[in-house]
């Protein structure tokens, strides 16, 4: 068994140069079908048997009867530019790699859960010994988790197929509610949505500078509700 402790991710499935990858969720286009959750579960082997996922879709009811509205809000790691999880990690397991993507090196993670507590968006969970054994039952020799560690969304860093430039959830969404691209490219859809003010972050008062943004329709407004 290899004793290598460097970051296990090699590349982001492509060689496009980008210093700041970004993600936009178009809330009014989310169907609540959970295709994104299924795709992520298979791609990243998340412990679905414990109800834990790298991304999930919140099913919300807004307003009061009879003026109510059902809204589906996809949630994932916000890939903060100023990530609290990074600063509290005592071993350097939480890292910021090429493209400004926050990842976890499972070989360096000691399981202290400081990062889990520090994340204001509740986007992290612990992948246990039991989960590793369970994953082997489901994924066999293709099981990718080796040691217990904190797990989270990484924009499918290192797993996206060559030339796709997109995470599994984006490739799978039938409503095209998820958009991924380079924030440094003024012509990318994510940049246009962000720079024109159509896309906003959740809980901006936290000052963590998320790179995941949300487009809310006119009925919802742009206040950007959402749970921390």
PDB file of C-alpha atoms in Angstrom:
ATOM      1  CA  UNK A   1       0.000   0.000   0.000  1.00  0.00           C
ATOM      2  CA  UNK A   2       1.329   3.423  -0.970  1.00  0.00           C
ATOM      3  CA  UNK A   3       2.476   5.710   1.818  1.00  0.00           C
ATOM      4  CA  UNK A   4       2.230   8.802  -0.340  1.00  0.00           C
ATOM      5  CA  UNK A   5       0.610  11.634   1.600  1.00  0.00           C
ATOM      6  CA  UNK A   6       0.536  14.317  -1.082  1.00  0.00           C
ATOM      7  CA  UNK A   7      -2.782  15.490  -2.463  1.00  0.00           C
ATOM      8  CA  UNK A   8      -4.294  12.472  -4.259  1.00  0.00           C
ATOM      9  CA  UNK A   9      -5.995  14.585  -6.919  1.00  0.00           C
ATOM     10  CA  UNK A  10      -4.034  14.900 -10.130  1.00  0.00           C
ATOM     11  CA  UNK A  11      -6.005  17.260 -12.342  1.00  0.00           C
ATOM     12  CA  UNK A  12      -9.497  18.571 -12.755  1.00  0.00           C
ATOM     13  CA  UNK A  13     -10.348  16.249 -15.624  1.00  0.00           C
ATOM     14  CA  UNK A  14      -9.018  18.827 -18.073  1.00  0.00           C
ATOM     15  CA  UNK A  15      -6.134  21.216 -18.614  1.00  0.00           C
ATOM     16  CA  UNK A  16      -8.006  24.507 -18.994  1.00  0.00           C
ATOM     17  CA  UNK A  17      -6.207  27.226 -17.042  1.00  0.00           C
ATOM     18  CA  UNK A  18      -8.428  28.978 -14.524  1.00  0.00           C
ATOM     19  CA  UNK A  19      -7.579  30.570 -11.194  1.00  0.00           C
ATOM     20  CA  UNK A  20     -11.157  30.739  -9.941  1.00  0.00           C
ATOM     21  CA  UNK A  21     -13.690  28.081 -10.867  1.00  0.00           C
ATOM     22  CA  UNK A  22     -17.245  29.091 -10.073  1.00  0.00           C
ATOM     23  CA  UNK A  23     -20.686  27.546  -9.821  1.00  0.00           C
ATOM     24  CA  UNK A  24     -24.135  29.071 -10.317  1.00  0.00           C
ATOM     25  CA  UNK A  25     -27.442  27.511  -9.281  1.00  0.00           C
ATOM     26  CA  UNK A  26     -30.581  28.698 -11.080  1.00  0.00           C
ATOM     27  CA  UNK A  27     -33.115  27.995  -8.381  1.00  0.00           C
ATOM     28  CA  UNK A  28     -36.211  28.412 -10.531  1.00  0.00           C
ATOM     29  CA  UNK A  29     -34.919  25.782 -12.971  1.00  0.00           C
ATOM     30  CA  UNK A  30     -34.360  23.079 -10.348  1.00  0.00           C
ATOM     31  CA  UNK A  31     -36.952  20.313 -10.693  1.00  0.00           C
ATOM     32  CA  UNK A  32     -36.196  18.648  -7.382  1.00  0.00           C
ATOM     33  CA  UNK A  33     -35.568  15.349  -9.172  1.00  0.00           C
ATOM     34  CA  UNK A  34     -32.322  14.591  -7.256  1.00  0.00           C
ATOM     35  CA  UNK A  35     -30.548  13.448 -10.431  1.00  0.00           C
ATOM     36  CA  UNK A  36     -27.623  15.567  -9.263  1.00  0.00           C
ATOM     37  CA  UNK A  37     -27.525  13.756  -5.938  1.00  0.00           C
ATOM     38  CA  UNK A  38     -27.551  10.361  -7.660  1.00  0.00           C
ATOM     39  CA  UNK A  39     -24.804  11.361 -10.078  1.00  0.00           C
ATOM     40  CA  UNK A  40     -22.624  12.718  -7.294  1.00  0.00           C
ATOM     41  CA  UNK A  41     -23.231   9.617  -5.183  1.00  0.00           C
ATOM     42  CA  UNK A  42     -21.940   7.355  -7.949  1.00  0.00           C
ATOM     43  CA  UNK A  43     -19.087   9.642  -9.007  1.00  0.00           C
ATOM     44  CA  UNK A  44     -17.774  10.276  -5.494  1.00  0.00           C
ATOM     45  CA  UNK A  45     -19.130   7.235  -3.623  1.00  0.00           C
ATOM     46  CA  UNK A  46     -20.766   9.242  -0.864  1.00  0.00           C
ATOM     47  CA  UNK A  47     -22.232   7.292   2.109  1.00  0.00           C
ATOM     48  CA  UNK A  48     -25.840   7.338   0.951  1.00  0.00           C
ATOM     49  CA  UNK A  49     -26.525   4.442   3.325  1.00  0.00           C
ATOM     50  CA  UNK A  50     -26.257   7.003   6.143  1.00  0.00           C
ATOM     51  CA  UNK A  51     -28.104   9.707   4.266  1.00  0.00           C
ATOM     52  CA  UNK A  52     -24.925  11.726   3.709  1.00  0.00           C
ATOM     53  CA  UNK A  53     -24.184  13.414   0.401  1.00  0.00           C
ATOM     54  CA  UNK A  54     -21.801  15.980  -1.062  1.00  0.00           C
ATOM     55  CA  UNK A  55     -24.793  17.767  -2.555  1.00  0.00           C
ATOM     56  CA  UNK A  56     -28.458  17.693  -1.690  1.00  0.00           C
ATOM     57  CA  UNK A  57     -31.617  19.544  -2.654  1.00  0.00           C
ATOM     58  CA  UNK A  58     -33.633  21.364  -0.022  1.00  0.00           C
ATOM     59  CA  UNK A  59     -37.404  21.171  -0.541  1.00  0.00           C
ATOM     60  CA  UNK A  60     -38.814  24.417   0.850  1.00  0.00           C
ATOM     61  CA  UNK A  61     -42.300  25.851   1.135  1.00  0.00           C
ATOM     62  CA  UNK A  62     -42.365  29.628   1.264  1.00  0.00           C
ATOM     63  CA  UNK A  63     -45.177  31.952   2.217  1.00  0.00           C
ATOM     64  CA  UNK A  64     -48.433  31.263   4.004  1.00  0.00           C
ATOM     65  CA  UNK A  65     -51.541  29.520   2.746  1.00  0.00           C
ATOM     66  CA  UNK A  66     -53.049  30.176   0.261  1.00  0.00           C
ATOM     67  CA  UNK A  67     -50.082  32.162  -1.087  1.00  0.00           C
ATOM     68  CA  UNK A  68     -47.395  29.512  -0.897  1.00  0.00           C
ATOM     69  CA  UNK A  69     -44.630  28.444  -3.217  1.00  0.00           C
ATOM     70  CA  UNK A  70     -42.598  25.257  -3.342  1.00  0.00           C
ATOM     71  CA  UNK A  71     -38.933  25.828  -4.072  1.00  0.00           C
ATOM     72  CA  UNK A  72     -36.030  23.444  -4.592  1.00  0.00           C
ATOM     73  CA  UNK A  73     -32.654  24.797  -3.503  1.00  0.00           C
ATOM     74  CA  UNK A  74     -29.561  22.710  -4.355  1.00  0.00           C
ATOM     75  CA  UNK A  75     -26.831  22.887  -1.721  1.00  0.00           C
ATOM     76  CA  UNK A  76     -23.150  21.960  -1.848  1.00  0.00           C
ATOM     77  CA  UNK A  77     -19.787  23.161  -0.574  1.00  0.00           C
ATOM     78  CA  UNK A  78     -19.564  26.878  -1.316  1.00  0.00           C
ATOM     79  CA  UNK A  79     -15.865  26.672  -2.237  1.00  0.00           C
ATOM     80  CA  UNK A  80     -15.131  29.847  -0.288  1.00  0.00           C
ATOM     81  CA  UNK A  81     -12.308  32.149  -1.268  1.00  0.00           C
ATOM     82  CA  UNK A  82     -11.802  32.775   2.455  1.00  0.00           C
ATOM     83  CA  UNK A  83     -12.626  29.302   3.819  1.00  0.00           C
ATOM     84  CA  UNK A  84     -12.878  28.901   7.626  1.00  0.00           C
ATOM     85  CA  UNK A  85     -12.323  25.151   7.233  1.00  0.00           C
ATOM     86  CA  UNK A  86      -8.890  25.775   5.739  1.00  0.00           C
ATOM     87  CA  UNK A  87      -7.709  27.970   8.583  1.00  0.00           C
ATOM     88  CA  UNK A  88      -8.755  25.654  11.418  1.00  0.00           C
ATOM     89  CA  UNK A  89      -7.308  22.435   9.971  1.00  0.00           C
ATOM     90  CA  UNK A  90      -4.298  21.500  12.167  1.00  0.00           C
ATOM     91  CA  UNK A  91      -2.723  19.021   9.735  1.00  0.00           C
ATOM     92  CA  UNK A  92      -3.013  20.742   6.366  1.00  0.00           C
ATOM     93  CA  UNK A  93      -5.513  18.169   5.160  1.00  0.00           C
ATOM     94  CA  UNK A  94      -7.829  20.895   3.909  1.00  0.00           C
ATOM     95  CA  UNK A  95      -6.056  22.405   0.937  1.00  0.00           C
ATOM     96  CA  UNK A  96      -6.683  25.022  -1.730  1.00  0.00           C
ATOM     97  CA  UNK A  97      -5.495  23.628  -5.044  1.00  0.00           C
ATOM     98  CA  UNK A  98      -5.349  24.853  -8.633  1.00  0.00           C
ATOM     99  CA  UNK A  99      -8.418  26.795  -9.636  1.00  0.00           C
ATOM    100  CA  UNK A 100      -9.088  27.887  -6.059  1.00  0.00           C
ATOM    101  CA  UNK A 101     -10.832  24.611  -5.254  1.00  0.00           C
ATOM    102  CA  UNK A 102     -10.938  23.522  -1.614  1.00  0.00           C
ATOM    103  CA  UNK A 103     -10.277  19.792  -1.203  1.00  0.00           C
ATOM    104  CA  UNK A 104      -9.431  17.351   1.588  1.00  0.00           C
ATOM    105  CA  UNK A 105      -6.369  15.110   1.513  1.00  0.00           C
ATOM    106  CA  UNK A 106      -7.728  12.027   3.244  1.00  0.00           C
ATOM    107  CA  UNK A 107      -4.242  10.796   4.135  1.00  0.00           C
ATOM    108  CA  UNK A 108      -3.564  13.910   6.197  1.00  0.00           C
ATOM    109  CA  UNK A 109      -6.965  14.145   7.857  1.00  0.00           C
ATOM    110  CA  UNK A 110      -6.840  13.158  11.546  1.00  0.00           C
ATOM    111  CA  UNK A 111     -10.603  13.265  12.031  1.00  0.00           C
ATOM    112  CA  UNK A 112     -10.633  16.090  14.572  1.00  0.00           C
ATOM    113  CA  UNK A 113     -13.736  17.552  12.853  1.00  0.00           C
ATOM    114  CA  UNK A 114     -12.607  21.150  13.439  1.00  0.00           C
ATOM    115  CA  UNK A 115     -13.393  21.897   9.796  1.00  0.00           C
ATOM    116  CA  UNK A 116     -16.863  20.372  10.112  1.00  0.00           C
ATOM    117  CA  UNK A 117     -17.626  22.717  12.982  1.00  0.00           C
ATOM    118  CA  UNK A 118     -16.051  25.704  11.221  1.00  0.00           C
ATOM    119  CA  UNK A 119     -18.023  25.353   7.979  1.00  0.00           C
ATOM    120  CA  UNK A 120     -20.902  27.856   8.179  1.00  0.00           C
ATOM    121  CA  UNK A 121     -22.832  26.028   5.452  1.00  0.00           C
ATOM    122  CA  UNK A 122     -22.801  22.541   6.975  1.00  0.00           C
ATOM    123  CA  UNK A 123     -21.188  21.111   3.851  1.00  0.00           C
ATOM    124  CA  UNK A 124     -18.827  18.565   5.463  1.00  0.00           C
ATOM    125  CA  UNK A 125     -19.231  15.142   7.065  1.00  0.00           C
ATOM    126  CA  UNK A 126     -16.985  12.353   8.326  1.00  0.00           C
ATOM    127  CA  UNK A 127     -16.357   9.238   6.229  1.00  0.00           C
ATOM    128  CA  UNK A 128     -15.867   6.478   8.833  1.00  0.00           C
ATOM    129  CA  UNK A 129     -14.169   3.069   8.869  1.00  0.00           C
ATOM    130  CA  UNK A 130     -17.638   1.540   8.616  1.00  0.00           C
ATOM    131  CA  UNK A 131     -18.385   3.671   5.567  1.00  0.00           C
ATOM    132  CA  UNK A 132     -15.196   2.487   3.875  1.00  0.00           C
ATOM    133  CA  UNK A 133     -16.155  -1.137   4.402  1.00  0.00           C
ATOM    134  CA  UNK A 134     -19.682  -0.434   3.216  1.00  0.00           C
ATOM    135  CA  UNK A 135     -18.403   1.307   0.102  1.00  0.00           C
ATOM    136  CA  UNK A 136     -16.404  -1.804  -0.766  1.00  0.00           C
ATOM    137  CA  UNK A 137     -19.646  -3.799  -0.689  1.00  0.00           C
ATOM    138  CA  UNK A 138     -21.240  -1.432  -3.192  1.00  0.00           C
ATOM    139  CA  UNK A 139     -18.279  -0.431  -5.358  1.00  0.00           C
ATOM    140  CA  UNK A 140     -15.895  -3.360  -4.958  1.00  0.00           C
ATOM    141  CA  UNK A 141     -12.446  -2.848  -6.457  1.00  0.00           C
ATOM    142  CA  UNK A 142     -13.548   0.573  -7.699  1.00  0.00           C
ATOM    143  CA  UNK A 143     -13.912   1.878  -4.152  1.00  0.00           C
ATOM    144  CA  UNK A 144     -12.008   5.166  -3.914  1.00  0.00           C
ATOM    145  CA  UNK A 145     -12.070   5.952  -0.181  1.00  0.00           C
ATOM    146  CA  UNK A 146      -9.127   4.413   1.656  1.00  0.00           C
ATOM    147  CA  UNK A 147      -8.909   5.838   5.168  1.00  0.00           C
ATOM    148  CA  UNK A 148     -11.392   7.668   7.436  1.00  0.00           C
ATOM    149  CA  UNK A 149     -11.538  11.371   6.619  1.00  0.00           C
ATOM    150  CA  UNK A 150     -13.758  14.403   6.295  1.00  0.00           C
ATOM    151  CA  UNK A 151     -15.489  14.485   2.922  1.00  0.00           C
ATOM    152  CA  UNK A 152     -17.173  17.255   0.914  1.00  0.00           C
ATOM    153  CA  UNK A 153     -17.890  18.545  -2.579  1.00  0.00           C
ATOM    154  CA  UNK A 154     -14.763  19.263  -4.618  1.00  0.00           C
ATOM    155  CA  UNK A 155     -16.428  20.186  -7.936  1.00  0.00           C
ATOM    156  CA  UNK A 156     -15.442  16.617  -8.930  1.00  0.00           C
ATOM    157  CA  UNK A 157     -11.809  17.675  -8.825  1.00  0.00           C
ATOM    158  CA  UNK A 158      -9.710  14.999 -10.476  1.00  0.00           C
ATOM    159  CA  UNK A 159     -12.682  12.859 -11.551  1.00  0.00           C
ATOM    160  CA  UNK A 160     -14.432  14.815 -14.321  1.00  0.00           C
ATOM    161  CA  UNK A 161     -13.872  13.046 -17.677  1.00  0.00           C
ATOM    162  CA  UNK A 162     -11.439  14.643 -20.098  1.00  0.00           C
ATOM    163  CA  UNK A 163     -12.949  17.507 -22.049  1.00  0.00           C
ATOM    164  CA  UNK A 164     -16.140  17.825 -19.989  1.00  0.00           C
ATOM    165  CA  UNK A 165     -15.006  20.717 -17.793  1.00  0.00           C
ATOM    166  CA  UNK A 166     -17.966  20.020 -15.527  1.00  0.00           C
ATOM    167  CA  UNK A 167     -18.823  18.189 -12.287  1.00  0.00           C
ATOM    168  CA  UNK A 168     -21.130  15.167 -12.373  1.00  0.00           C
ATOM    169  CA  UNK A 169     -24.121  17.076 -11.018  1.00  0.00           C
ATOM    170  CA  UNK A 170     -23.888  19.660 -13.801  1.00  0.00           C
ATOM    171  CA  UNK A 171     -23.616  17.021 -16.513  1.00  0.00           C
ATOM    172  CA  UNK A 172     -26.697  15.255 -15.158  1.00  0.00           C
ATOM    173  CA  UNK A 173     -29.141  18.090 -14.345  1.00  0.00           C
ATOM    174  CA  UNK A 174     -32.136  17.847 -16.738  1.00  0.00           C
ATOM    175  CA  UNK A 175     -33.335  21.341 -15.881  1.00  0.00           C
ATOM    176  CA  UNK A 176     -29.939  22.951 -16.541  1.00  0.00           C
ATOM    177  CA  UNK A 177     -30.164  24.505 -13.096  1.00  0.00           C
ATOM    178  CA  UNK A 178     -26.449  24.082 -12.438  1.00  0.00           C
ATOM    179  CA  UNK A 179     -23.822  26.058 -14.317  1.00  0.00           C
ATOM    180  CA  UNK A 180     -20.077  25.610 -13.935  1.00  0.00           C
ATOM    181  CA  UNK A 181     -17.276  27.661 -15.419  1.00  0.00           C
ATOM    182  CA  UNK A 182     -14.349  29.994 -14.989  1.00  0.00           C
ATOM    183  CA  UNK A 183     -15.052  33.198 -13.084  1.00  0.00           C
ATOM    184  CA  UNK A 184     -11.974  34.767 -14.670  1.00  0.00           C
ATOM    185  CA  UNK A 185     -13.476  34.430 -18.147  1.00  0.00           C
ATOM    186  CA  UNK A 186     -15.779  37.421 -18.737  1.00  0.00           C
ATOM    187  CA  UNK A 187     -17.572  35.509 -21.486  1.00  0.00           C
ATOM    188  CA  UNK A 188     -18.434  32.453 -19.392  1.00  0.00           C
ATOM    189  CA  UNK A 189     -22.036  32.073 -18.280  1.00  0.00           C
ATOM    190  CA  UNK A 190     -21.070  32.045 -14.607  1.00  0.00           C
ATOM    191  CA  UNK A 191     -19.169  35.312 -14.969  1.00  0.00           C
ATOM    192  CA  UNK A 192     -22.015  36.999 -16.828  1.00  0.00           C
ATOM    193  CA  UNK A 193     -24.568  35.927 -14.207  1.00  0.00           C
ATOM    194  CA  UNK A 194     -22.329  37.077 -11.361  1.00  0.00           C
ATOM    195  CA  UNK A 195     -21.080  40.322 -12.896  1.00  0.00           C
ATOM    196  CA  UNK A 196     -24.562  41.456 -13.901  1.00  0.00           C
ATOM    197  CA  UNK A 197     -25.821  40.914 -10.364  1.00  0.00           C
ATOM    198  CA  UNK A 198     -28.233  38.156 -11.318  1.00  0.00           C
ATOM    199  CA  UNK A 199     -26.369  35.612  -9.195  1.00  0.00           C
ATOM    200  CA  UNK A 200     -25.734  36.205  -5.501  1.00  0.00           C
ATOM    201  CA  UNK A 201     -24.154  34.303  -2.632  1.00  0.00           C
ATOM    202  CA  UNK A 202     -25.941  32.874   0.380  1.00  0.00           C
ATOM    203  CA  UNK A 203     -25.299  34.595   3.699  1.00  0.00           C
ATOM    204  CA  UNK A 204     -22.958  37.318   2.385  1.00  0.00           C
ATOM    205  CA  UNK A 205     -22.599  38.687   5.919  1.00  0.00           C
ATOM    206  CA  UNK A 206     -20.301  35.749   6.717  1.00  0.00           C
ATOM    207  CA  UNK A 207     -17.586  37.353   4.564  1.00  0.00           C
ATOM    208  CA  UNK A 208     -16.205  34.016   3.387  1.00  0.00           C
ATOM    209  CA  UNK A 209     -16.558  34.892  -0.317  1.00  0.00           C
ATOM    210  CA  UNK A 210     -18.261  31.777  -1.718  1.00  0.00           C
ATOM    211  CA  UNK A 211     -17.647  30.812  -5.326  1.00  0.00           C
ATOM    212  CA  UNK A 212     -21.079  29.187  -5.502  1.00  0.00           C
ATOM    213  CA  UNK A 213     -23.808  31.646  -6.461  1.00  0.00           C
ATOM    214  CA  UNK A 214     -27.597  31.517  -6.726  1.00  0.00           C
ATOM    215  CA  UNK A 215     -30.059  33.026  -9.182  1.00  0.00           C
ATOM    216  CA  UNK A 216     -33.469  33.512  -7.561  1.00  0.00           C
ATOM    217  CA  UNK A 217     -36.584  34.307  -9.562  1.00  0.00           C
ATOM    218  CA  UNK A 218     -38.569  37.478  -9.045  1.00  0.00           C
ATOM    219  CA  UNK A 219     -41.058  35.859  -6.687  1.00  0.00           C
ATOM    220  CA  UNK A 220     -38.270  34.765  -4.378  1.00  0.00           C
ATOM    221  CA  UNK A 221     -36.299  37.953  -4.680  1.00  0.00           C
ATOM    222  CA  UNK A 222     -32.526  38.194  -4.394  1.00  0.00           C
ATOM    223  CA  UNK A 223     -32.167  38.175  -0.661  1.00  0.00           C
ATOM    224  CA  UNK A 224     -30.866  34.660  -0.984  1.00  0.00           C
ATOM    225  CA  UNK A 225     -32.498  32.673   1.746  1.00  0.00           C
ATOM    226  CA  UNK A 226     -30.763  29.514   2.775  1.00  0.00           C
ATOM    227  CA  UNK A 227     -29.633  27.669   5.825  1.00  0.00           C
ATOM    228  CA  UNK A 228     -26.179  28.094   7.214  1.00  0.00           C
TER     229      UNK A 228
END
